[in-house]
Tab-separated table of C-alpha atoms and ligand atoms in Angstrom:
chain	number	residue	atom	x	y	z
A	1	UNK	CA	-34.105	-36.771	-19.207
A	2	UNK	CA	-32.397	-35.503	-15.948
A	3	UNK	CA	-33.088	-37.357	-12.517
A	4	UNK	CA	-32.032	-36.396	-9.301
A	5	UNK	CA	-29.303	-39.005	-9.060
A	6	UNK	CA	-26.284	-37.645	-7.182
A	7	UNK	CA	-23.391	-36.893	-9.871
A	8	UNK	CA	-19.941	-38.722	-8.501
A	9	UNK	CA	-17.936	-36.066	-6.002
A	10	UNK	CA	-16.769	-33.091	-8.096
A	11	UNK	CA	-13.023	-32.466	-8.428
A	12	UNK	CA	-11.961	-28.554	-8.014
A	13	UNK	CA	-11.833	-26.509	-11.313
A	14	UNK	CA	-8.509	-24.996	-12.231
A	15	UNK	CA	-8.301	-20.996	-11.871
A	16	UNK	CA	-10.688	-19.346	-14.218
A	17	UNK	CA	-8.429	-16.381	-15.609
A	18	UNK	CA	-9.708	-15.829	-19.170
A	19	UNK	CA	-12.741	-16.065	-20.909
A	20	UNK	CA	-11.840	-17.238	-24.776
A	21	UNK	CA	-8.956	-14.715	-25.821
A	22	UNK	CA	-9.879	-12.513	-22.895
A	23	UNK	CA	-8.224	-11.743	-19.805
A	24	UNK	CA	-10.394	-10.890	-16.798
A	25	UNK	CA	-10.077	-7.716	-15.036
A	26	UNK	CA	-9.023	-8.074	-11.389
A	27	UNK	CA	-12.450	-6.579	-10.541
A	28	UNK	CA	-13.891	-9.215	-11.643
A	29	UNK	CA	-11.520	-12.481	-10.193
A	30	UNK	CA	-11.629	-10.260	-7.166
A	31	UNK	CA	-15.614	-12.243	-6.123
A	32	UNK	CA	-13.758	-15.806	-6.696
A	33	UNK	CA	-9.662	-16.577	-7.608
A	34	UNK	CA	-8.293	-18.691	-5.572
A	35	UNK	CA	-11.385	-20.564	-4.113
A	36	UNK	CA	-13.049	-23.414	-5.245
A	37	UNK	CA	-16.414	-24.373	-2.667
A	38	UNK	CA	-16.115	-27.841	-3.873
A	39	UNK	CA	-13.083	-27.677	-1.295
A	40	UNK	CA	-15.130	-26.440	1.414
A	41	UNK	CA	-18.714	-28.329	1.877
A	42	UNK	CA	-19.640	-26.104	-0.593
A	43	UNK	CA	-19.579	-23.160	0.663
A	44	UNK	CA	-20.511	-20.064	-1.802
A	45	UNK	CA	-17.592	-18.024	0.307
A	46	UNK	CA	-14.116	-19.306	2.224
A	47	UNK	CA	-14.686	-19.616	5.584
A	48	UNK	CA	-12.476	-19.124	7.867
A	49	UNK	CA	-9.844	-21.482	8.949
A	50	UNK	CA	-9.023	-21.075	12.475
A	51	UNK	CA	-6.340	-24.019	12.977
A	52	UNK	CA	-2.509	-23.306	14.416
A	53	UNK	CA	-1.515	-26.511	12.256
A	54	UNK	CA	-2.252	-28.858	9.532
A	55	UNK	CA	-2.238	-32.122	9.153
A	56	UNK	CA	-0.129	-33.937	6.016
A	57	UNK	CA	-1.748	-37.236	4.464
A	58	UNK	CA	0.997	-38.622	4.886
A	59	UNK	CA	5.141	-38.313	5.702
A	60	UNK	CA	6.581	-38.550	3.045
A	61	UNK	CA	4.506	-35.120	2.131
A	62	UNK	CA	5.521	-33.826	5.947
A	63	UNK	CA	9.098	-33.405	4.430
A	64	UNK	CA	8.557	-32.420	1.371
A	65	UNK	CA	6.587	-29.149	2.328
A	66	UNK	CA	8.905	-28.096	5.156
A	67	UNK	CA	11.759	-28.431	1.870
A	68	UNK	CA	9.879	-25.631	0.464
A	69	UNK	CA	9.490	-24.015	4.131
A	70	UNK	CA	12.640	-24.392	4.977
A	71	UNK	CA	14.454	-23.162	1.074
A	72	UNK	CA	15.633	-26.701	1.042
A	73	UNK	CA	13.628	-26.780	-2.518
A	74	UNK	CA	13.246	-23.059	-4.053
A	75	UNK	CA	9.347	-21.777	-4.242
A	76	UNK	CA	8.385	-22.171	-1.471
A	77	UNK	CA	5.764	-24.684	-0.060
A	78	UNK	CA	3.578	-26.051	-1.796
A	79	UNK	CA	1.728	-27.268	1.257
A	80	UNK	CA	-0.536	-25.917	4.306
A	81	UNK	CA	1.892	-26.754	7.369
A	82	UNK	CA	1.691	-24.565	10.267
A	83	UNK	CA	0.169	-21.235	10.667
A	84	UNK	CA	2.958	-18.816	11.341
A	85	UNK	CA	3.830	-20.143	7.589
A	86	UNK	CA	0.756	-19.961	6.317
A	87	UNK	CA	-3.113	-20.693	5.411
A	88	UNK	CA	-6.093	-20.772	3.737
A	89	UNK	CA	-7.339	-17.173	3.672
A	90	UNK	CA	-4.277	-15.905	3.800
A	91	UNK	CA	-3.147	-17.443	1.022
A	92	UNK	CA	-6.621	-16.811	-1.358
A	93	UNK	CA	-6.591	-12.818	-0.100
A	94	UNK	CA	-2.352	-13.203	-1.336
A	95	UNK	CA	-3.584	-13.941	-4.429
A	96	UNK	CA	-5.676	-11.667	-5.244
A	97	UNK	CA	-3.391	-8.656	-3.912
A	98	UNK	CA	-1.015	-10.153	-6.478
A	99	UNK	CA	-3.482	-9.618	-9.971
A	100	UNK	CA	-4.163	-5.890	-9.170
A	101	UNK	CA	-0.199	-4.741	-9.495
A	102	UNK	CA	0.655	-7.372	-11.737
A	103	UNK	CA	2.963	-9.306	-9.024
A	104	UNK	CA	4.543	-12.539	-8.979
A	105	UNK	CA	3.728	-13.574	-5.116
A	106	UNK	CA	2.792	-11.082	-2.595
A	107	UNK	CA	2.938	-11.618	1.436
A	108	UNK	CA	0.290	-10.518	4.228
A	109	UNK	CA	1.197	-8.889	7.682
A	110	UNK	CA	-0.968	-7.923	10.539
A	111	UNK	CA	0.158	-4.199	10.026
A	112	UNK	CA	1.797	-2.259	6.913
A	113	UNK	CA	4.601	-1.486	9.743
A	114	UNK	CA	4.993	-5.186	10.043
A	115	UNK	CA	4.951	-5.634	5.921
A	116	UNK	CA	7.940	-2.614	6.167
A	117	UNK	CA	9.913	-3.502	9.024
A	118	UNK	CA	10.086	-6.911	8.107
A	119	UNK	CA	10.498	-5.872	4.007
A	120	UNK	CA	14.068	-3.709	5.483
A	121	UNK	CA	15.556	-6.298	7.722
A	122	UNK	CA	15.237	-9.165	5.295
A	123	UNK	CA	17.271	-7.666	2.592
A	124	UNK	CA	19.922	-5.214	5.207
A	125	UNK	CA	22.991	-6.445	6.711
A	126	UNK	CA	25.568	-4.428	8.203
A	127	UNK	CA	27.216	-1.920	7.190
A	128	UNK	CA	23.988	-1.359	4.104
A	129	UNK	CA	23.245	1.919	2.604
A	130	UNK	CA	18.794	2.785	1.962
A	131	UNK	CA	18.606	4.961	-0.508
A	132	UNK	CA	15.188	6.807	0.431
A	133	UNK	CA	12.783	9.294	-1.329
A	134	UNK	CA	11.910	12.071	1.585
A	135	UNK	CA	9.142	12.182	2.850
A	136	UNK	CA	8.357	8.900	4.020
A	137	UNK	CA	5.356	7.960	6.657
A	138	UNK	CA	6.990	8.401	10.217
A	139	UNK	CA	7.179	5.397	11.618
A	140	UNK	CA	8.821	4.255	8.053
A	141	UNK	CA	11.660	6.695	8.511
A	142	UNK	CA	11.906	6.385	11.589
A	143	UNK	CA	12.565	2.881	11.723
A	144	UNK	CA	15.738	3.469	9.084
A	145	UNK	CA	17.228	6.196	11.105
A	146	UNK	CA	16.356	4.946	14.534
A	147	UNK	CA	16.418	1.221	14.312
A	148	UNK	CA	18.037	0.750	11.649
A	149	UNK	CA	20.873	2.944	12.424
A	150	UNK	CA	21.545	0.497	15.395
A	151	UNK	CA	23.074	-2.198	13.816
A	152	UNK	CA	25.311	-0.403	11.409
A	153	UNK	CA	23.213	0.586	8.620
A	154	UNK	CA	22.659	3.762	7.231
A	155	UNK	CA	21.039	6.172	4.484
A	156	UNK	CA	20.916	8.407	1.939
A	157	UNK	CA	17.556	10.465	0.870
A	158	UNK	CA	16.240	12.905	-1.970
A	159	UNK	CA	13.744	14.935	-1.996
A	160	UNK	CA	10.388	13.080	-3.487
A	161	UNK	CA	9.886	15.225	-6.494
A	162	UNK	CA	14.261	14.405	-7.725
A	163	UNK	CA	14.966	14.521	-11.264
A	164	UNK	CA	16.950	12.243	-12.829
A	165	UNK	CA	20.166	13.825	-12.221
A	166	UNK	CA	20.168	14.387	-8.536
A	167	UNK	CA	18.693	10.333	-8.348
A	168	UNK	CA	22.447	9.769	-9.763
A	169	UNK	CA	23.997	12.061	-7.403
A	170	UNK	CA	22.003	10.605	-4.276
A	171	UNK	CA	22.733	6.800	-5.424
A	172	UNK	CA	26.388	7.126	-6.647
A	173	UNK	CA	26.852	9.311	-3.030
A	174	UNK	CA	25.319	5.716	-1.716
A	175	UNK	CA	27.962	3.801	-3.771
A	176	UNK	CA	30.353	5.533	-1.946
A	177	UNK	CA	29.485	5.433	1.726
A	178	UNK	CA	28.246	1.562	1.351
A	179	UNK	CA	31.951	1.254	0.075
A	180	UNK	CA	33.468	3.368	2.856
A	181	UNK	CA	31.353	1.184	5.474
A	182	UNK	CA	32.087	-2.134	4.521
A	183	UNK	CA	28.245	-2.765	3.114
A	184	UNK	CA	26.149	-1.976	-0.301
A	185	UNK	CA	23.368	-0.247	-1.152
A	186	UNK	CA	20.462	-2.340	0.226
A	187	UNK	CA	17.316	-1.108	-0.838
A	188	UNK	CA	15.623	2.094	-2.681
A	189	UNK	CA	12.820	3.035	-0.714
A	190	UNK	CA	9.699	5.187	-2.572
A	191	UNK	CA	6.871	6.598	-1.210
A	192	UNK	CA	4.821	8.046	-4.287
A	193	UNK	CA	2.322	10.484	-3.623
A	194	UNK	CA	4.808	11.778	-0.281
A	195	UNK	CA	2.306	12.520	2.931
A	196	UNK	CA	1.313	15.319	3.221
A	197	UNK	CA	2.821	16.840	0.268
A	198	UNK	CA	1.320	14.685	-2.150
A	199	UNK	CA	4.320	14.970	-4.278
A	200	UNK	CA	4.719	12.334	-7.060
A	201	UNK	CA	8.403	10.137	-7.374
A	202	UNK	CA	9.624	9.475	-10.291
A	203	UNK	CA	9.420	6.025	-10.665
A	204	UNK	CA	11.068	5.634	-13.707
A	205	UNK	CA	14.215	7.821	-13.606
A	206	UNK	CA	14.228	6.418	-10.635
A	207	UNK	CA	14.559	2.878	-12.508
A	208	UNK	CA	16.896	4.262	-15.016
A	209	UNK	CA	19.335	5.759	-12.889
A	210	UNK	CA	19.304	2.152	-10.502
A	211	UNK	CA	20.113	0.860	-13.930
A	212	UNK	CA	23.073	3.539	-14.542
A	213	UNK	CA	24.749	3.796	-11.073
A	214	UNK	CA	24.333	-0.173	-9.155
A	215	UNK	CA	22.398	-2.602	-11.575
A	216	UNK	CA	19.340	-4.200	-11.377
A	217	UNK	CA	20.499	-6.313	-8.717
A	218	UNK	CA	19.267	-4.063	-5.982
A	219	UNK	CA	15.170	-3.296	-5.314
A	220	UNK	CA	13.266	-0.608	-5.984
A	221	UNK	CA	10.409	-0.613	-3.555
A	222	UNK	CA	7.585	1.249	-3.272
A	223	UNK	CA	4.922	1.733	-0.742
A	224	UNK	CA	2.015	2.793	-2.967
A	225	UNK	CA	-0.702	2.874	-0.021
A	226	UNK	CA	-2.104	6.130	-0.852
A	227	UNK	CA	-2.623	5.767	-4.554
A	228	UNK	CA	-3.105	1.709	-4.920
A	229	UNK	CA	-3.927	-0.690	-5.938
A	230	UNK	CA	-6.630	0.970	-8.044
A	231	UNK	CA	-4.807	4.680	-9.447
A	232	UNK	CA	-1.531	3.284	-9.572
A	233	UNK	CA	0.648	0.495	-10.069
A	234	UNK	CA	4.279	0.412	-9.759
A	235	UNK	CA	5.145	-2.454	-10.648
A	236	UNK	CA	4.730	-1.147	-14.578
A	237	UNK	CA	7.174	1.927	-13.991
A	238	UNK	CA	10.053	-0.277	-13.334
A	239	UNK	CA	9.947	-0.758	-9.643
A	240	UNK	CA	9.877	-4.749	-8.499
A	241	UNK	CA	8.693	-4.948	-5.047
A	242	UNK	CA	5.304	-2.864	-3.870
A	243	UNK	CA	4.030	-2.195	-0.403
A	244	UNK	CA	0.826	-1.748	1.120
A	245	UNK	CA	-1.249	-0.434	4.435
A	246	UNK	CA	-4.359	-2.869	3.449
A	247	UNK	CA	-5.449	-0.485	6.598
A	248	UNK	CA	-6.370	1.936	4.213
A	249	UNK	CA	-8.016	2.085	0.496
A	250	UNK	CA	-7.821	-2.195	0.340
A	251	UNK	CA	-9.471	-2.515	3.680
A	252	UNK	CA	-11.923	0.935	3.217
A	253	UNK	CA	-14.173	0.237	6.577
A	254	UNK	CA	-11.287	1.915	8.864
A	255	UNK	CA	-12.135	-1.251	10.593
A	256	UNK	CA	-9.043	-3.317	10.476
A	257	UNK	CA	-5.521	-3.331	10.715
A	258	UNK	CA	-3.149	-5.058	7.616
A	259	UNK	CA	-0.300	-4.883	5.417
A	260	UNK	CA	1.112	-6.793	2.397
A	261	UNK	CA	4.369	-6.833	-0.372
A	262	UNK	CA	4.302	-8.098	-4.052
A	263	UNK	CA	6.993	-7.865	-6.752
A	264	UNK	CA	8.463	-11.146	-8.344
A	265	UNK	CA	9.928	-14.408	-6.358
A	266	UNK	CA	13.083	-13.886	-6.323
A	267	UNK	CA	12.460	-10.563	-3.905
A	268	UNK	CA	9.201	-12.704	-2.006
A	269	UNK	CA	11.361	-15.260	-0.767
A	270	UNK	CA	14.134	-13.664	1.288
A	271	UNK	CA	11.036	-11.356	3.117
A	272	UNK	CA	8.622	-15.271	3.296
A	273	UNK	CA	11.843	-17.007	4.731
A	274	UNK	CA	11.835	-13.677	7.352
A	275	UNK	CA	7.880	-14.075	7.978
A	276	UNK	CA	8.427	-17.579	8.629
A	277	UNK	CA	10.941	-17.179	11.108
A	278	UNK	CA	9.309	-13.909	13.139
A	279	UNK	CA	5.616	-14.349	12.400
A	280	UNK	CA	3.839	-11.313	11.389
A	281	UNK	CA	1.440	-13.072	9.223
A	282	UNK	CA	-1.587	-11.389	8.686
A	283	UNK	CA	-4.314	-14.016	10.879
A	284	UNK	CA	-7.019	-15.912	9.195
A	285	UNK	CA	-11.063	-13.093	10.035
A	286	UNK	CA	-8.300	-10.167	9.076
A	287	UNK	CA	-7.977	-11.804	6.173
A	288	UNK	CA	-11.436	-12.454	5.254
A	289	UNK	CA	-12.408	-9.205	5.789
A	290	UNK	CA	-10.084	-8.234	3.734
A	291	UNK	CA	-10.689	-10.834	0.896
A	292	UNK	CA	-14.906	-9.275	1.952
A	293	UNK	CA	-13.264	-5.488	0.956
A	294	UNK	CA	-11.365	-6.431	-2.616
A	295	UNK	CA	-15.118	-7.606	-3.833
A	296	UNK	CA	-15.945	-3.277	-3.791
A	297	UNK	CA	-12.192	-2.025	-3.940
A	298	UNK	CA	-12.642	-0.530	-7.559
A	299	UNK	CA	-16.084	0.692	-6.480
A	300	UNK	CA	-15.359	2.262	-3.966
A	301	UNK	CA	-12.182	3.835	-5.075
A	302	UNK	CA	-14.242	5.317	-8.027
A	303	UNK	CA	-16.964	6.932	-5.710
A	304	UNK	CA	-14.502	8.304	-3.989
A	305	UNK	CA	-12.334	9.772	-6.407
A	306	UNK	CA	-15.103	11.152	-7.958
A	307	UNK	CA	-16.193	12.425	-4.754
A	308	UNK	CA	-12.631	14.269	-4.008
A	309	UNK	CA	-12.664	15.851	-7.951
A	310	UNK	CA	-16.200	17.301	-7.139
A	311	UNK	CA	-15.295	18.818	-3.414
A	312	UNK	CA	-11.913	20.046	-5.174
A	313	UNK	CA	-14.012	21.788	-7.803
A	314	UNK	CA	-15.997	23.541	-5.091
A	315	UNK	CA	-13.311	24.216	-2.801
A	316	UNK	CA	-10.667	25.573	-5.222
A	317	UNK	CA	-11.399	29.298	-5.713
A	318	UNK	CA	-13.581	29.804	-2.299
A	319	UNK	CA	-12.607	32.591	-1.028
A	320	UNK	CA	-11.522	31.380	2.712
A	321	UNK	CA	-9.194	28.203	0.228
A	322	UNK	CA	-6.158	29.438	0.281
A	323	UNK	CA	-4.637	26.696	-2.125
A	324	UNK	CA	-5.496	22.526	-2.248
A	325	UNK	CA	-2.663	20.135	-2.707
A	326	UNK	CA	-4.877	17.807	-5.367
A	327	UNK	CA	-3.893	15.604	-7.474
A	328	UNK	CA	-6.090	16.542	-10.036
A	329	UNK	CA	-5.214	19.888	-10.332
A	330	UNK	CA	-1.170	20.273	-10.284
A	331	UNK	CA	0.465	23.405	-10.850
A	332	UNK	CA	4.340	22.329	-11.263
A	333	UNK	CA	4.598	20.457	-15.086
A	334	UNK	CA	7.245	18.083	-13.893
A	335	UNK	CA	4.455	16.852	-11.410
A	336	UNK	CA	2.124	16.806	-13.954
A	337	UNK	CA	3.979	14.594	-16.363
A	338	UNK	CA	5.074	12.092	-13.609
A	339	UNK	CA	1.110	11.434	-12.930
A	340	UNK	CA	0.569	11.738	-16.461
A	341	UNK	CA	3.185	8.613	-17.079
A	342	UNK	CA	2.408	7.209	-13.716
A	343	UNK	CA	-0.849	7.494	-12.351
A	344	UNK	CA	-4.368	6.708	-13.873
A	345	UNK	CA	-6.491	8.871	-10.928
A	346	UNK	CA	-5.761	11.523	-8.683
A	347	UNK	CA	-7.317	9.119	-5.641
A	348	UNK	CA	-8.974	11.357	-2.534
A	349	UNK	CA	-6.483	11.928	-0.322
A	350	UNK	CA	-5.404	16.017	-0.844
A	351	UNK	CA	-3.703	18.939	1.218
A	352	UNK	CA	-6.835	21.580	1.848
A	353	UNK	CA	-4.749	24.883	3.258
A	354	UNK	CA	-7.146	26.984	4.782
A	355	UNK	CA	-6.340	31.057	5.250
A	356	UNK	CA	-4.756	31.873	8.204
A	357	UNK	CA	-3.287	29.600	10.707
A	358	UNK	CA	-3.775	26.986	13.710
A	359	UNK	CA	-6.636	29.163	15.080
A	360	UNK	CA	-8.599	29.555	11.689
A	361	UNK	CA	-7.814	25.060	10.797
A	362	UNK	CA	-8.522	24.400	14.299
A	363	UNK	CA	-12.373	26.250	13.835
A	364	UNK	CA	-12.910	24.150	10.315
A	365	UNK	CA	-11.957	20.817	11.667
A	366	UNK	CA	-14.608	21.748	14.609
A	367	UNK	CA	-17.235	23.060	12.314
A	368	UNK	CA	-17.144	19.440	10.128
A	369	UNK	CA	-20.345	17.345	11.059
A	370	UNK	CA	-20.873	14.724	7.764
A	371	UNK	CA	-16.080	14.857	7.966
A	372	UNK	CA	-14.855	13.155	11.249
A	373	UNK	CA	-11.732	14.183	12.986
A	374	UNK	CA	-9.344	10.975	13.361
A	375	UNK	CA	-6.425	10.561	10.835
A	376	UNK	CA	-5.907	8.387	8.444
A	377	UNK	CA	-7.567	8.374	5.436
A	378	UNK	CA	-8.910	5.750	2.550
A	379	UNK	CA	-12.551	4.647	4.567
A	380	UNK	CA	-15.619	4.552	3.225
A	381	UNK	CA	-16.022	8.044	5.480
A	382	UNK	CA	-14.395	11.234	5.252
A	383	UNK	CA	-12.224	12.482	7.730
A	384	UNK	CA	-9.965	14.885	8.085
A	385	UNK	CA	-6.257	16.091	9.960
A	386	UNK	CA	-3.789	18.969	10.985
A	387	UNK	CA	-0.373	16.857	9.950
A	388	UNK	CA	1.336	19.843	11.832
A	389	UNK	CA	-0.712	19.498	15.272
A	390	UNK	CA	-1.002	15.453	14.745
A	391	UNK	CA	0.486	12.832	13.047
A	392	UNK	CA	4.056	15.128	12.120
A	393	UNK	CA	3.914	17.348	15.866
A	394	UNK	CA	7.075	15.379	16.646
A	395	UNK	CA	8.830	16.284	13.160
A	396	UNK	CA	11.384	19.437	14.520
A	397	UNK	CA	9.967	22.645	12.152
A	398	UNK	CA	13.058	23.429	9.906
A	399	UNK	CA	11.678	19.784	8.734
A	400	UNK	CA	8.201	21.276	8.874
A	401	UNK	CA	8.756	24.328	6.063
A	402	UNK	CA	11.091	22.840	4.152
A	403	UNK	CA	8.450	19.885	3.748
A	404	UNK	CA	5.890	22.589	3.750
A	405	UNK	CA	3.310	21.128	6.686
A	406	UNK	CA	2.233	24.775	7.642
A	407	UNK	CA	-0.465	25.481	10.699
A	408	UNK	CA	-3.106	25.651	7.867
A	409	UNK	CA	-2.387	22.524	6.234
A	410	UNK	CA	-5.417	19.916	6.540
A	411	UNK	CA	-5.563	16.629	5.287
A	412	UNK	CA	-8.759	15.234	3.561
A	413	UNK	CA	-9.892	11.724	2.982
A	414	UNK	CA	-13.300	12.024	0.865
A	415	UNK	CA	-15.033	8.748	1.195
A	416	UNK	CA	-17.943	6.816	-0.743
A	417	UNK	CA	-20.709	9.091	0.573
A	418	UNK	CA	-23.254	11.993	-1.365
A	419	UNK	CA	-20.127	14.235	-2.729
A	420	UNK	CA	-23.321	17.184	-2.563
A	421	UNK	CA	-23.883	16.633	0.941
A	422	UNK	CA	-19.978	16.501	1.119
A	423	UNK	CA	-20.295	19.655	0.268
A	424	UNK	CA	-22.651	20.791	2.107
A	425	UNK	CA	-20.127	20.173	4.972
A	426	UNK	CA	-17.361	21.475	3.936
A	427	UNK	CA	-19.311	25.427	2.850
A	428	UNK	CA	-21.111	25.250	6.702
A	429	UNK	CA	-17.230	24.803	8.148
A	430	UNK	CA	-15.937	27.239	5.482
A	431	UNK	CA	-18.521	30.325	6.711
A	432	UNK	CA	-17.709	29.220	10.283
A	433	UNK	CA	-14.043	29.796	10.098
B	501	LIG	C1	-0.924	4.145	7.369
B	501	LIG	C2	0.394	4.069	6.191
B	501	LIG	C3	1.437	3.087	6.741
B	501	LIG	C4	1.753	2.322	7.762
B	501	LIG	O1	0.350	1.401	8.004
B	501	LIG	P1	-0.344	0.642	9.394
B	501	LIG	O2	-1.311	-0.365	8.847
B	501	LIG	O3	-0.992	1.135	10.480
B	501	LIG	O4	1.041	0.097	10.067
B	501	LIG	C5	2.867	2.510	5.438
B	501	LIG	N1	2.333	3.592	5.064
B	501	LIG	C6	1.948	4.596	4.777
B	501	LIG	C7	1.694	5.744	3.509
B	501	LIG	C8	0.596	4.503	5.535
B	501	LIG	O5	-0.197	5.586	5.301
């Protein structure tokens, strides 16, 4: 017979990662991984820990933790010290993000761009060369070309769809350039699919070229914002570091700005050390919001992907549509081959080429009723924008032409609304053109 006598105080349980031989999927683990209610008065959900500093149990513990913070002992701090270094909400979030990509560790930042800038700074020294795919997110490209160049760092770029031979040429050129500058190749930095062309980078070919030309000591980082974490996990294709603007699909509600990087501990340690120094760590409130977002990330992304497939099936062949740049309908066999090897879904962000020019595209955009006119992507709501007039307005005309950024290219991020409502909206907006 049971009675109402209080049981002794419970101890935190070990993390649940499998049942029998079954490894739990990330979608399941988003609900509780890395948090035990016993540690927080039984609160089912993690509280938001608003504190600047953490009390040590005794002086020896304080010293032990600082050995990890300062790098005197490898592997980071085993306990909480000060909120510029880490906090409970950030640690839980970092643990959950790592599950999707199979990363050993992740680090969260106050924005995608903070993550990217700290990543570059952690690996670049004077005279170094960055090899990167093109085009990159404009601010990433700008940081390399305009900011790092002031510290003697140069770059070599290659087009997103480059073949193994073209990659060998780019890396060999970068190696010679680095030798001439008295530096090294600091990093191979990728973004795939590229925005707004949706061109995919062959990460497996990049890894093979890196191994052949440079050796494995030079990290490959990739911005996985457009297809991650659900539809592409590039660490599996040989990337070493995965980068996110969590502002997009992971946050998913267009109500926060955040970023992360993830990978093996040996690559994360220098970035963690620099984050400890510079700050730029995500705040606890936004970390908490992202923990909530991650509980539905698979649901949201799956629905958005299904919606995009239906909307694109409608748009394809519409008399006022010149073409689509959609990963679910790739014309180029080599791009299709990369897609088949790297991606498990076509995403929900695509390019729509309206017949005509800027005037027709403006008419279309101004006629939309459900879709909102805004840059960004990956939210619950459908967004539409015109890169040539907005995000890529400052790109010189020749480069715009080379990248295929035309005046009639409308960028669309499909949300999780009813697909038939969205089709009705596109139908009436196209009728107005
Ligand atoms: C938005 C975005 C970024 C920058 O992220 P922020 O969170 O806005 O700083 C970087 N890369 C890609 C591909 C993006 O879409």
